[in-house]
C-alpha positions as a LaTeX table, in Angstrom:
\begin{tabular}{lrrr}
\hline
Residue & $x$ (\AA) & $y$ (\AA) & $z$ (\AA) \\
\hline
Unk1 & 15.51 & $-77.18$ & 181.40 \\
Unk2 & 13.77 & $-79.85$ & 180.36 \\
Unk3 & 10.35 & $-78.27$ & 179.25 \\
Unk4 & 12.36 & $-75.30$ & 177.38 \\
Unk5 & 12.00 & $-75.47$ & 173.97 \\
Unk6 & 15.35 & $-73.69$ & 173.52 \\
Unk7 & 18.61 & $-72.67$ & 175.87 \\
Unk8 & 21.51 & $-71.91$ & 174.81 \\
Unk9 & 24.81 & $-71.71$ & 176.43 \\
Unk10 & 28.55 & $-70.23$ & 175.65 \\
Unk11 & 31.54 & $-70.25$ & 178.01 \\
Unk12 & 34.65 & $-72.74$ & 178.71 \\
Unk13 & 36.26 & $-75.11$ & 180.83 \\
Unk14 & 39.41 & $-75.71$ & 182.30 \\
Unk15 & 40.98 & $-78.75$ & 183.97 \\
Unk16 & 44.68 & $-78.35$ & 185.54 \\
Unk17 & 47.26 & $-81.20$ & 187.45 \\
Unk18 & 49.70 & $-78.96$ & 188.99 \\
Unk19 & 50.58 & $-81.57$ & 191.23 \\
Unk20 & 50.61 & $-84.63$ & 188.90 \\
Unk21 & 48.77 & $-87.55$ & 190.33 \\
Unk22 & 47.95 & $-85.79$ & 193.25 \\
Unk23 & 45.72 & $-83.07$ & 192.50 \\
Unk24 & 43.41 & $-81.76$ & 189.89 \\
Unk25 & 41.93 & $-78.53$ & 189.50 \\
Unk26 & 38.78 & $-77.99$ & 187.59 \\
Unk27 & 36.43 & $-74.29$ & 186.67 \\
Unk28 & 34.12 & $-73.64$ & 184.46 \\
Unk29 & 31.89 & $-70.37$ & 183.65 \\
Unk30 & 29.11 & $-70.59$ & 180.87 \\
Unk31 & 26.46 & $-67.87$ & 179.84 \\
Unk32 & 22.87 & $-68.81$ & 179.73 \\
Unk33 & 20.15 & $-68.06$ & 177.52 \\
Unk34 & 16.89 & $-68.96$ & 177.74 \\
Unk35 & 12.95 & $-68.07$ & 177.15 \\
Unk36 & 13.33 & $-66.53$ & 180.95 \\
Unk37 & 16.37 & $-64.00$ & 180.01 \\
Unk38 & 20.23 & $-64.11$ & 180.46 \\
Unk39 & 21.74 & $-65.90$ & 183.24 \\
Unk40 & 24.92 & $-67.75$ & 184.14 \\
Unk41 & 26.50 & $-71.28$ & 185.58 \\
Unk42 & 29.64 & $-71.92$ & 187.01 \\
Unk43 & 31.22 & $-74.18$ & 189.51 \\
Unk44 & 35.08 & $-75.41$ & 190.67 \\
Unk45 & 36.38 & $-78.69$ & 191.96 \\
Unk46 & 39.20 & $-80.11$ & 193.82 \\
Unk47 & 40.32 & $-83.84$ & 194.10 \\
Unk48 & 43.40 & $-84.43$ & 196.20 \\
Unk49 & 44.85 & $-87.84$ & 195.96 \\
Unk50 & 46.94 & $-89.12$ & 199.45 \\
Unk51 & 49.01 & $-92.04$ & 200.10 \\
Unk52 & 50.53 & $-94.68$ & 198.27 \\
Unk53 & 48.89 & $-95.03$ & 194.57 \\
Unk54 & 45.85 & $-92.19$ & 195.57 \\
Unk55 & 44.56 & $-94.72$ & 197.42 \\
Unk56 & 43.05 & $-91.60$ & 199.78 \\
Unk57 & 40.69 & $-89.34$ & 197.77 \\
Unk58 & 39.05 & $-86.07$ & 199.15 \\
Unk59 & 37.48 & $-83.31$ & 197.24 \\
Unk60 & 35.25 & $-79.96$ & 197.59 \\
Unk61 & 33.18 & $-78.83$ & 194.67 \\
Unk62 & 30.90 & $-75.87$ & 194.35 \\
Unk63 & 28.84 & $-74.34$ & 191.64 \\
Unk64 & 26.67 & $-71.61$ & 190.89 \\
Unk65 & 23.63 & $-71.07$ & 188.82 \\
Unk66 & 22.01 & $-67.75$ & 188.08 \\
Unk67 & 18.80 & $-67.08$ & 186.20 \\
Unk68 & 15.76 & $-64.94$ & 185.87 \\
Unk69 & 13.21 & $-66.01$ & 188.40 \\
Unk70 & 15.78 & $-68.75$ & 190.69 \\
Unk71 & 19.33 & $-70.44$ & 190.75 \\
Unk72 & 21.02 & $-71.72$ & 193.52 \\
Unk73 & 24.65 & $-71.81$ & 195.08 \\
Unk74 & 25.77 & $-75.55$ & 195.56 \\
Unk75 & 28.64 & $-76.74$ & 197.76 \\
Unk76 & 29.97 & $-80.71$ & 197.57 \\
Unk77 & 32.44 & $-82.26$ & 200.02 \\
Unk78 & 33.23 & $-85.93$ & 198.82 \\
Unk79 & 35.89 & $-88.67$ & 199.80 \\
Unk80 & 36.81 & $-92.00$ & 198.73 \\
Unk81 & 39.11 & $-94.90$ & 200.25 \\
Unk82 & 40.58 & $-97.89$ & 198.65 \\
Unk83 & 40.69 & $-100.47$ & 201.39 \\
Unk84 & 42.15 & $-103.82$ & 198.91 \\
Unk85 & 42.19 & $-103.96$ & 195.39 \\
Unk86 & 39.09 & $-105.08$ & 195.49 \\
Unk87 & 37.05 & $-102.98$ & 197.98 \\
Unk88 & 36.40 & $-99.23$ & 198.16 \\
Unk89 & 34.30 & $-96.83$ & 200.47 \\
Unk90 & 32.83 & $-93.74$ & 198.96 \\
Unk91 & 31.20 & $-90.93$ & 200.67 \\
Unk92 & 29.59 & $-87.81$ & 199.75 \\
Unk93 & 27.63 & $-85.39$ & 200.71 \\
Unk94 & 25.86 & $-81.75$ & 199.06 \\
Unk95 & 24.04 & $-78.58$ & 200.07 \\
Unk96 & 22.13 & $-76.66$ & 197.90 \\
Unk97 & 20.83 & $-73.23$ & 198.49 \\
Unk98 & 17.91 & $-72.38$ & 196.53 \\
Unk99 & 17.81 & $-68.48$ & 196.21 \\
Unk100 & 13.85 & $-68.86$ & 195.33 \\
Unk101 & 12.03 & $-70.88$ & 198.51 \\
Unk102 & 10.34 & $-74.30$ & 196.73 \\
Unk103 & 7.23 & $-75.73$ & 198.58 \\
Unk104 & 8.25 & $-73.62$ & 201.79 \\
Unk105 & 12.23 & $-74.93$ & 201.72 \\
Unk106 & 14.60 & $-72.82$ & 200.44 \\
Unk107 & 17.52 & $-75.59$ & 201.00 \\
Unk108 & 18.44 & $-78.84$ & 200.39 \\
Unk109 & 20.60 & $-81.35$ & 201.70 \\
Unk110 & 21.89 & $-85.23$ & 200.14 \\
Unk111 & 24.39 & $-87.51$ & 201.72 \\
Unk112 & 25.52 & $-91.10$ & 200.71 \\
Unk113 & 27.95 & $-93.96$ & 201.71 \\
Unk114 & 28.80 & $-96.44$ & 199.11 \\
Unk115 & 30.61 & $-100.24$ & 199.40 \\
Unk116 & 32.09 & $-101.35$ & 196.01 \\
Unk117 & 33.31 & $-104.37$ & 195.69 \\
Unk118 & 34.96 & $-105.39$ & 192.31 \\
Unk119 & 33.32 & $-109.15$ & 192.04 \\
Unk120 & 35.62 & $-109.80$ & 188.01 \\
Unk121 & 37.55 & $-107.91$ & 185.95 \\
Unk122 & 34.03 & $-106.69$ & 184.67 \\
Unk123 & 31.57 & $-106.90$ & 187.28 \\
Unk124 & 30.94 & $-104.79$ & 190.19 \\
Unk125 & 28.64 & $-104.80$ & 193.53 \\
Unk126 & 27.94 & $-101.68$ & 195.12 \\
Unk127 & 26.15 & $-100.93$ & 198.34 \\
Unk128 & 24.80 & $-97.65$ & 198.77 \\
Unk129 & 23.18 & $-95.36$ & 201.81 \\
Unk130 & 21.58 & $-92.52$ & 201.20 \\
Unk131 & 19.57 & $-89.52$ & 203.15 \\
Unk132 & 18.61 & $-86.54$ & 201.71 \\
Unk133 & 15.80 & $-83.69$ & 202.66 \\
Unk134 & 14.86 & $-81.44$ & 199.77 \\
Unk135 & 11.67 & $-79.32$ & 198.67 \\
Unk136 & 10.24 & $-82.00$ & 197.30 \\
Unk137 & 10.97 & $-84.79$ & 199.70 \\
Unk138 & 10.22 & $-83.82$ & 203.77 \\
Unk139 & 12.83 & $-86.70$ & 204.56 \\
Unk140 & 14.14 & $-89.56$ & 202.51 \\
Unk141 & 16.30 & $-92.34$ & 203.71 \\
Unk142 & 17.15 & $-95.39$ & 201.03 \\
Unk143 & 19.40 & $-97.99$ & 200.54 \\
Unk144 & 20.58 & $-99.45$ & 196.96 \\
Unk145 & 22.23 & $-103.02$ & 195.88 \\
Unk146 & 23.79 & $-102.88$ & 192.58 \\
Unk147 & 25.54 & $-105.35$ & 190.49 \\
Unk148 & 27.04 & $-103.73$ & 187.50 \\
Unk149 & 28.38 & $-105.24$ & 184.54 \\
Unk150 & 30.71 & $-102.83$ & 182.93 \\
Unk151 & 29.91 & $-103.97$ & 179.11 \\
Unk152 & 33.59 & $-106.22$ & 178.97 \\
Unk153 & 35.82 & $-103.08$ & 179.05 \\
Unk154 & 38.01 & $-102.49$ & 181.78 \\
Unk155 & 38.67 & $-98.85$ & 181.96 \\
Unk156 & 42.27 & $-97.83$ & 183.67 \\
Unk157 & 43.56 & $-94.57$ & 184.53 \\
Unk158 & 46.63 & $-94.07$ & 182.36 \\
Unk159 & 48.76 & $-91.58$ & 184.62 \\
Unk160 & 52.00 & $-90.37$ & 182.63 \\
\hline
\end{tabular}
């Protein structure tokens, strides 16, 4: 995408709460055009919110991506779990199946476990795990501290 000089895309998106503050629905379809031909992305997601305030998030995504010469088919399952209001545990993991094989692999796979910590109304420490094995990494294991400084705003969710 990056090294096109042009691509252009039409199509929509749609978000729904047909369960208000439980769970929201989101699709999207989009037509692609680039230097390559005509092709297509488009993907779904599901958040489910449990217990007392949503403290209990799960979710499945998926998405696909079809162009001239590759694309892939991606599925996401994801959770996250307020322990205080202070402290939360996220987890995710992804699949990607490439439908072109990339340096011999022709899948890919990511997963990561995250501490957050809310230090100030601001400020934020996050501990974060991660694995993955891709085509362009045999086998990658890493682990990330950040401190994050959320620029003064607070940002709440506003639920009607």
């Amino acid at each position: 995408v990056f090294a096109q000089e042009t691509r252009d895309e039409f199509g929509g998106f749609l978000a729904l709460r047909p369960w208000p503050r439980r769970l929201d629905l989101q699709g999207d379809f989009h037509e692609v055009h680039d230097a390559s031909g005509w092709g297509w992305n488009t993907g779904g997601k599901a958040t489910l919110r449990l217990g007392s305030g949503g403290r209990t998030r799960l979710g499945v995504e998926s998405r696909r991506l079809r162009i001239p010469g590759g694309g892939y088919l991606m599925g996401r399952v994801f959770g996250w779990q307020t322990i205080t209001t202070k402290i939360r545990v996220v987890a995710d993991f992804d699949v990607y199946d490439l439908d072109q094989r990339l340096n011999g692999q022709d899948r890919s796979f990511f997963g990561s476990g995250s501490l957050v910590y809310d230090v100030a109304p601001a400020w934020r420490a996050v501990l974060t795990g991660m694995d993955n094995v891709t085509p362009y990494a045999t086998h990658q294991i890493e682990g990330l501290l950040k401190i994050v400084y959320e620029g003064g705003r607070v940002v709440k969710e506003v639920t009607p």
